[in-house]
Backbone as a ProteinNet text record, in pm:
[ID]
protein_1_A
[PRIMARY]
MPYSAEHKQRTRERIVECARVLFNRKGFTEVSIDEIMASARLTRGGFYNHFRTKEELFVEAVAAYQDFNPVDRWPQLDFDPGRRGAAFARQMVDVYLSREHLDDIDGHCPMIALPSDVARASPGVKHAYRGLLERMAGMLAQSAGAPAGTQTARRRGLALAALCVGGMVLARTIEDDTFREEIRAATRTMAHELID
[TERTIARY]
8869.7	8871.4	8761.7	8672.8	8573.5	8655	8569.9	8623.1	8602.8	8690.8	8662.3	8558.4	8517.6	8402.8	8447.1	8582.7	8632.7	8617.6	8651	8664.6	8511	8426.7	8279.3	8225.5	8269	8227.2	8314.6	8397.7	8480.8	8406.3	8384.6	8302.2	8148.8	8097.6	7959.4	7984.1	8065.1	8098.2	8123.6	8198.2	8238.4	8113.1	8030.8	7907.9	7784.7	7775.9	7702.1	7767.8	7901	7951.5	7930.3	7958.3	7927.8	7796	7692.8	7561.4	7507.2	7580.2	7555.2	7567.3	7712.2	7731.8	7655.6	7642.1	7544.3	7413.6	7343.2	7218.5	7221.1	7300.8	7333.2	7345.5	7398.7	7427.7	7303.6	7243.5	7120.6	7003.9	6986.6	6855	6835.6	6735.7	6736.4	6677.8	6571.2	6516	6646.2	6712.9	6788	6903.2	6946.4	7045.2	7033	7096.2	7046.6	7168.7	7118.2	7221	7334.7	7334.8	7453	7553.1	7493.9	7582.9	7626.7	7568.1	7627	7735.8	7725.1	7819.9	7934.6	7907.5	8013.1	8124.6	8046.1	8134.1	8202.5	8170.5	8224.5	8331.2	8328.4	8423.1	8388.9	8260.2	8205.4	8102.2	8076.9	7959.2	7845.1	7736.7	7612	7542.9	7609.2	7591.8	7630.5	7743	7804.1	7714	7610.1	7503.8	7431.6	7376.7	7285.7	7342.8	7489.5	7545.8	7543.5	7480.9	7505	7345.5	7289.7	7152	7042.4	6937.8	6836.9	6750.5	6765.9	6712.6	6776.8	6747.2	6826.1	6778	6647.2	6575.5	6650.2	6684.9	6754.4	6873.7	6951.9	7099.3	7053.9	6949.8	6939.7	6909.9	6851.3	6805.2	6954.6	7056.6	7172.4	7273.7	7241.6	7314.7	7281.8	7166.3	7117.4	7167.6	7155.9	7174.8	7328.4	7401.9	7538.4	7592.6	7511	7581.7	7575.1	7495.7	7514.3	7618.2	7731.9	7860.9	7961.5	7916.6	8007.9	8077	8207.9	8276.7	8319.1	8276.9	8316	8463.1	8544.3	8703.9	8735.7	8696.8	8727.3	8731.4	8597.2	8580.8	8646.6	8627.4	8666.7	8756	8895.9	9014.6	9031.6	9009.5	9012.9	8907	8812.7	8707.4	8730.3	8705.4	8713	8608	8630.5	8536.2	8620.6	8560.1	8644.7	8522.6	8507.3	8411.2	8420.3	8547.4	8548	8489.5	8445.4	8376.9	8256.5	8195.4	8080.5	8001.8	7844.9	7765.2	7742.7	7732.1	7687.8	7798.7	7944.8	8042.8	8029.5	7977.4	7964	7862.4	7734	7629.2	7665.3	7721.4	7786.7	7879.6	7976.3	8049.5	7979.8	7883	7824.7	7723.5	7653.7	7587.3	7674.4	7787.2	7904.2	7929	7967.8	8001	7904.8	7766	7659.5	7649.8	7636.8	7628.6	7746.7	7833.6	7955.3	7959.7	8026.7	8052.9	8105.7	8201.4	8239.3	8127.7	8047.9	7927.9	7844.5	7821.1	7727.1	7772.8	7897.7	7959.2	7999.2	8016.9	8034.2	7922.3	7869.8	7743.1	7749.2	7865.7	7898.5	7891.7	7915.3	7933.4	7812.5	7716.5	7600.6	7529.7	7500.7	7382.4	7279.4	7224.3	7103.4	6982.2	6977.3	6873.6	6862.2	6981.7	6966.7	6958.2	7013.7	7038.3	6915.7	6828.2	6730.3	6595	6552.5	6414.1	6309.4	6311.5	6204.3	6185.6	6315.8	6358.9	6278.2	6297.2	6283.7	6124.8	6070.8	5932.7	5829.1	5901.4	5807.4	5863.2	5972.2	6028.7	5947.4	6000.6	5925.7	5972.8	5874.3	5872	6018.1	6095.9	6235.9	6326.3	6313.1	6386.8	6358.2	6217.6	6171.5	6250.7	6230.3	6299.8	6440.4	6494.3	6664.6	6662.4	6606.3	6594	6563.4	6453.6	6400	6529.7	6572.7	6687.7	6806.5	6835.5	6932.1	6920.4	6777.2	6720.9	6751.2	6670.9	6666.3	6829.2	6917.7	7040.7	7088.3	7091.1	7135.4	7061.2	6912.2	6845.2	6892.7	6911.2	6974.3	7104	7198.5	7344.2	7315	7222.4	7174.7	7133.1	7051	6945	7019.9	7132.4	7207.3	7311.1	7328	7423.6	7375.9	7239.5	7193.8	7134.8	7197.9	7134.3	7038.4	6940	6827.7	6880.8	6817.1	6872.5	6823.7	6922.4	6927.4	6826.4	6764.4	6665.3	6513.3	6506.7	6370.9	6313.2	6173.7	6105.7	6146.1	6196.5	6246.5	6378.9	6474.4	6568.6	6546.8	6462.3	6418.9	6363.7	6282.6	6236	6334.7	6438.3	6530.3	6628.5	6640.2	6732.1	6666.1	6530.9	6461.5	6439.7	6417.1	6412.4	6550.9	6671.2	6794.5	6814.5	6781.5	6796.2	6734	6589.8	6511.4	6560.7	6602.2	6652.7	6784.2	6898.2	7004.6	6966.2	6910	6852.6	6788.2	6693.3	6606.1	6692	6768.5	6876.3	6942	6991.8	7085.5	7016.2	6897.1	6792.2	6772.6	6756.5	6739.9	6861.7	6963.7	7068.9	7132.5	7119.5	7135.2	7055.7	6935.4	6867.2	6879.8	6980.3	6966.2	7110.7	7096.1	7213.5	7298.1	7224.8	7295.8	7351.7	7502.5	7576.9	7571.8	7563.5	7521.9	7398.7	7308.9	7167.2	7197.1	7281.7	7302.1	7392.6	7472.5	7546.9	7439.3	7369.5	7258.2	7199.4	7150.4	7069.4	7138.6	7278.7	7353.4	7367.8	7411.6	7476.6	7318	7195.8	7103	7051	7051.6	7020.6	7143.1	7277.1	7355.2	7341.6	7312.4	7291.8	7172.6	7043.4	6943	6956.9	7071.1	7087.1	7157.7	7273.7	7332.5	7269.3	7172.8	7080.3	6975.8	6953.6	6871.4	6953.7	7075.2	7191.6	7207.9	7232.6	7294.8	7196.3
7368.5	7504.4	7541.9	7617.5	7661.3	7679.8	7657	7671.5	7854	7896.7	8039.9	8061.7	8182.1	8204.3	8184.4	8196	8176.2	8040.9	7943.6	7806	7761.9	7812.9	7772.8	7810.9	7918.3	7968	7878.3	7847	7754.8	7619	7560.5	7424.6	7445.4	7545.2	7585.1	7566.1	7643.4	7659.8	7506.5	7466.1	7303.6	7220.6	7214.9	7143.5	7189.4	7341.2	7377.1	7347.4	7333.1	7289.1	7141.9	7048	6896.2	6868.6	6973.2	6940	6973.3	7092.5	7119.6	7016.1	6978.4	6859.7	6740	6721.8	6593.6	6610.5	6737.9	6752.7	6759.8	6814.1	6813.4	6673.7	6578.4	6438	6357.3	6367.7	6267.2	6336.4	6482.6	6533.2	6550.2	6629	6678.5	6545.4	6482.6	6369.2	6261.1	6231.9	6129.2	6136.3	6267.3	6270.4	6283.8	6205.8	6213.5	6316.5	6364.9	6424.1	6396.4	6236.9	6176.2	6161.9	6138.7	6133	6291.3	6396.3	6512.3	6534.5	6503.6	6509.7	6417.7	6293.3	6222.8	6280.2	6327.2	6410.8	6531.9	6572	6713.1	6645.2	6515.8	6439.5	6517.3	6520.5	6565.4	6467.8	6484.7	6398.2	6438.7	6359.4	6392	6505.1	6485	6587.4	6704	6735.5	6862.6	6939	6869	6930	7045.4	7007.3	7094.8	7221.5	7211.6	7328.2	7448.7	7402.7	7519	7518.2	7388.1	7420.1	7352.1	7389.3	7335.2	7211.5	7218	7121.1	7095.3	6987.4	6977.8	7055	7113.2	7190.7	7347.7	7382	7509.9	7504.9	7392.2	7386.8	7371.7	7330.2	7334.3	7471.1	7562.6	7684.2	7751.6	7744	7800.3	7721.4	7612.2	7562.7	7612.7	7627.6	7700.1	7851.6	7924.4	8070.7	8067.4	8011.9	7992.2	8012.8	7983.8	7979.6	8113.5	8210.9	8357.9	8384.5	8353.6	8408.5	8319.9	8228.8	8143.4	8223.4	8195.9	8245.5	8129.1	8129.4	7999	7973.1	8084.1	8062.8	8002	7991.2	7933.9	7752.3	7732	7587.3	7544.8	7635.1	7585.9	7681.8	7704	7809.5	7808.6	7700.6	7713.8	7804.1	7838.6	7887.3	8061.8	8128.1	8258.5	8355.3	8396.2	8478.7	8587.4	8702.6	8820	8913	8905	8988.1	9149.1	9186.8	9331.3	9362.4	9269.8	9306.3	9376.7	9427.8	9505.4	9504.2	9517.1	9534.7	9398.3	9407.5	9263.8	9159.6	9198.6	9124.5	9031.6	9124.2	9050.4	8939.2	9005.7	8902.9	8763.9	8794.9	8680.7	8571.2	8637.6	8538	8458.7	8504.2	8455.6	8351.3	8376.1	8272.7	8157.7	8195.3	8081.9	8015.4	8060.1	8001.5	7900.5	7958.1	7891.1	7738.2	7788.9	7685.1	7603.4	7603.9	7544.2	7408.1	7306.8	7159.8	7152.3	7231.1	7223.5	7202.2	7310.4	7310.1	7195.8	7170	7049.2	6915.5	6895.3	6766.4	6767.9	6880	6900	6886	6756.9	6747	6814.6	6792	6835.6	6990.2	7062.3	7216.6	7274.3	7189.5	7244.8	7365.8	7439.2	7558.3	7486	7520.4	7465.8	7485.4	7571.1	7596.6	7472.3	7442.9	7279.7	7182.9	7157.2	7032.2	7016.4	7108.2	7093.1	7148.2	7181	7244.9	7166.2	7050.2	6942.7	6944.3	6929.1	6928.3	7078.1	7166.9	7312.3	7333.1	7288.6	7312	7227.7	7131	7059.3	7099.8	7223.7	7244	7365.9	7390.8	7514.5	7641.9	7749.9	7868.8	7951.1	7892.2	7928.8	7897.4	7757.1	7722.8	7778.8	7805.5	7872.5	8028.1	8085.1	8201	8241.7	8145.2	8135.8	8103.3	7993.2	7962.2	8093.2	8170.2	8297.1	8395.7	8400.1	8502.5	8457.6	8339.6	8261.4	8340.1	8303.8	8331.7	8498.2	8567.2	8714.1	8777.9	8703.7	8760.2	8718.5	8618.5	8572.6	8671.8	8679.7	8763.6	8902.9	8954.9	9093.2	9104.2	9029.1	9041.1	9045.3	8963.6	8956.2	9105.8	9132.3	9250.7	9370.4	9375.2	9497.8	9493.9	9372.5	9369.9	9316.1	9302.5	9258	9339.5	9476.8	9559	9655.4	9640.4	9712.3	9812.1	9938.1	10059.6	9991.1	9977	9937.8	10001.1	9903.2	9944.2	9944	9904.5	9938.4	9791.1	9774.6	9668.1	9568.5	9632.5	9571.8	9500.9	9550.2	9504.5	9374.6	9391.8	9289.1	9155.7	9183	9103.9	9009.5	9074.7	9017.6	8948.5	8975.2	8915.8	8790.9	8782.2	8678.3	8579.7	8623.8	8538.9	8458.6	8524	8483.3	8386.6	8405.5	8321.5	8191.2	8185.3	8088.3	8014.2	8080.5	7986.8	7940.5	7986.1	7906.7	7805.3	7821.6	7690.6	7610.7	7637.5	7537.6	7465.5	7502	7434.6	7344.4	7403.9	7287.9	7193.1	7227.6	7097.7	6983.3	7027	6939.2	6894.5	6950.2	6884.8	6764.9	6800.9	6709.8	6590.4	6588.4	6454.7	6384.4	6424.8	6342.2	6291.2	6167.4	6076.9	6067.7	6097.7	6094.4	6218.6	6215.6	6322.6	6421.1	6370.2	6460.6	6544.5	6482.9	6566.2	6650.1	6636.2	6710.1	6845	6814.4	6927.6	6991.9	6959	7048.8	7124.1	7073.7	7155.3	7269.1	7269.3	7352.5	7465.4	7428.1	7506.5	7596.9	7532.4	7621	7697.4	7647.7	7732.8	7858.8	7860	7951.6	8062.9	7965.3	8091.5	8178.6	8124.1	8198.4	8296.2	8258.5	8367.9	8478.5	8435.4	8545.8	8647	8604	8680.4	8769.8	8723.8	8800.3	8918.5	8874.5	9013.4	9094.2	9065.2	9151.6	9229.1
17356.9	17286.5	17166	17180.6	17092.4	16946.6	16837.7	16710.5	16655.3	16608.9	16575.7	16451.7	16450.1	16359.3	16218.4	16182	16042	16017.9	16123.4	16101.5	16049.1	16163	16138.2	16009.6	15962.5	15798.8	15722.4	15729.5	15625.2	15613.6	15752.1	15754.7	15691.4	15710	15652.9	15521.3	15453.4	15311.3	15239	15318.6	15276	15264.3	15361.3	15362	15255.7	15216.3	15111.4	14992.1	14981.8	14855.3	14836.5	14953.9	14915.7	14882.1	14941.1	14904.7	14790	14736.5	14587.3	14496.5	14507.4	14398.5	14426.7	14553.6	14554.8	14503.1	14521.5	14499.8	14322.3	14270.9	14128.6	14080	14156	14093.1	14103.7	14224.3	14249.9	14285.9	14292.6	14326.9	14465.1	14508.2	14651.3	14735.7	14706.1	14767.6	14788.7	14677.5	14692.9	14802.2	14838.9	14897.6	15066.9	15133.3	15300	15350.8	15486.6	15570.6	15575.5	15610	15650.1	15528.8	15410.8	15274.5	15259.1	15285.9	15271	15357.4	15488.8	15570.7	15589.2	15521.7	15486.7	15393.5	15295.4	15192.5	15213.2	15345.6	15388.6	15493.4	15513	15606.7	15754	15780.9	15915.3	15951.1	16102.8	16164.1	16132	16129.9	16105.1	16221	16356.1	16441.8	16420.4	16342	16317.7	16227.3	16154.3	16052.8	16123.7	16246.8	16328.4	16367.8	16370.3	16417.7	16303.9	16173.2	16079.8	16037.6	16027.3	15941.5	16015.2	16040.4	16113	16024.2	15889.6	15828.2	15674.4	15609.9	15464.8	15380.4	15393.8	15286.8	15305.2	15444.9	15460.1	15392.9	15395.9	15329.1	15196.4	15142.3	14981.1	14938.2	15026	14972.7	14959.8	15058.1	15054.4	14950.6	14930.6	14809.2	14673.5	14634.3	14524.3	14534.1	14633.2	14633.1	14620.9	14650.9	14654.3	14505	14393.5	14287.7	14204.9	14301.1	14239.5	14240.7	14307.4	14309.4	14226.1	14141.5	14077.9	13984.1	13966.2	13859.2	13779.9	13646.9	13549.2	13544.5	13543.2	13537.4	13613.6	13736.7	13868.8	13832.6	13755.7	13750	13602.2	13527.5	13353.7	13321.8	13379	13326.6	13186.4	13103.9	12973.2	12872.4	12950.2	12875	12848.8	12772.2	12746	12802.5	12944.2	13024.7	13087.1	13037.1	13098.4	13177.8	13320.6	13357.5	13352.1	13271.5	13256.7	13145.9	13033.5	12935.9	12933.5	12844.5	12885	12739.2	12764.1	12616.8	12577.9	12438.9	12376.6	12393.8	12398.4	12406	12550.3	12649.3	12788.6	12744.1	12727	12700.2	12589.6	12502.6	12416.6	12489.9	12553.6	12641.4	12762.5	12799.3	12895.4	12844.3	12721.5	12644.2	12624.3	12561.4	12513.4	12629.9	12752.8	12866.2	12919.2	12933.3	12957.9	12871	12761.4	12685.5	12643.3	12711.1	12662.7	12681.7	12629.3	12649.2	12785.4	12829.3	12962.6	13077.2	13061.6	13146.6	13125.5	13001.8	12991.9	13038.5	13046.8	13064.2	13234.2	13302.2	13444.1	13529.5	13544	13620.3	13763	13810.8	13972.2	13950.9	13844.4	13832	13760.6	13725	13659.6	13749.9	13680.7	13709.2	13814.6	13914	13956.9	13885.7	13783	13694.7	13602.4	13565.3	13491.8	13545.4	13675.2	13757.4	13830	13870.4	13990.6	13960.3	13842.1	13820.2	13880.9	13859.5	13928.8	14067.3	14114.9	14270.7	14333.6	14250.3	14325.7	14272.4	14168	14164	14277.2	14330.5	14446.8	14587.3	14579	14704.9	14775.9	14880.7	14988.6	14884.7	14961.6	14900.6	14916.6	15006.3	15066.9	14938.7	14897.1	14787.6	14638.7	14633.2	14530.2	14497.1	14614.7	14620.7	14572.3	14616.3	14620.3	14453.1	14389.2	14250.8	14165.1	14225.5	14145.9	14138.4	14250.2	14260.3	14174.9	14152.5	14041	13903.6	13874.4	13743.9	13723.7	13830	13822	13805.2	13862.4	13860.9	13697.1	13658.2	13530.5	13431.1	13440.5	13360.3	13341.6	13472.3	13477.1	13418.2	13435.4	13365.5	13218.9	13175.3	13043.2	12987.9	13054.6	13013.4	12996	13096.1	13080.2	12978.6	12919.8	12806.5	12680.5	12660.3	12539	12424.4	12435	12302.5	12342.9	12441.8	12456	12552.1	12563	12674.5	12796.4	12888.2	13019	13102	13196.2	13271.7	13198	13089.4	13021.8	13025.5	12968.9	12996.8	12880.9	12761.2	12639.3	12689.2	12773.9	12819.6	12920.8	13019.3	13098.5	12999.2	12913.1	12849.1	12776.4	12721	12616.9	12724.1	12863.7	12946.5	12993.6	13022.9	13052.4	12965.1	12822.6	12716.8	12694.5	12706.2	12679.9	12804.9	12930.2	13034.2	13011.3	12978.6	12950.5	12828.8	12706.6	12627.9	12643.4	12714.7	12773.6	12859.7	12966.9	13069.1	12995.3	12896.5	12850.8	12749.2	12690.6	12569.5	12650.6	12768	12863.5	12921.5	12975.6	13018.1	12920.4	12801.5	12701	12646.9	12631.1	12593.5	12703.6	12807.9	12946.2	12955.5	12885.4	12867	12771.4	12689.4	12563.5	12563	12516.7	12506.7	12383.8	12254.9	12138.7	12124.2	12128	12137.1	12015.1	11902.7	11786.7	11810.7	11845.3	11905.9	12003	12100.1	12215.5	12151.4	12054.4	11992	11919.7	11859.7	11768.6	11845.3	11958.8	12036.9	12105.7	12140.1	12185.9	12085.3	11959.5	11865.4	11839	11839.2	11801.3	11901	12009.3	12133.2	12127.1	12110.9	12105.1	11973.3	11888.2	11757.5	11783.1	11836.6	11850.7	11971.5	12068.1	12179.6	12113.7	12045.6	12000.6	11875.3	11792.3	11750.6	11819.9	11950.3	12046.2	12078.7	12095.1	12160.6	12064.5	11935.6	11813	11770.4
[MASK]
++++++++++++++++++++++++++++++++++++++++++++++++++++++++++++++++++++++++++++++++++++++++++++++++++++++++++++++++++++++++++++++++++++++++++++++++++++++++++++++++++++++++++++++++++++++++++++++++++++

């Protein structure tokens, strides 16, 4: 009896989530299809029912983060999607730069976990990564104090996104916890200044 479309979709989502976590932990090149499928508790042959290549899966794993809800992963954080304006932008910055996000390697945003892999990847992967950046910058641009839809708002959104991602990339590479915290605090302070 063939599987239902719903079952196939759930299986595909499970493969994407397992791949996303493994890519975050090890990077694109160090993760095999066999490893992804074992993590999803499926056989290698099943992979090709959903994806043609590992790179196609990588595109989907990066793009899937666009629908990420931080409360689903870190319920202890203060995040209300109903907030508007500067309050929304500040909470976005605070969640992105949170200790919970920094410490959760499996839950990292691909912009933090995978920039080197994406830089060497196909145009499809780069397009998905850019889409993620555009979404983040757009959300920040709408909320960061400049008139919506203006070039000033876009520049501010891009600057905030770059500041947050860059701050977290640097903090992730530092072993000294005091310095990691100093980087996160400085980034958060400067981001808040851009918002207000």
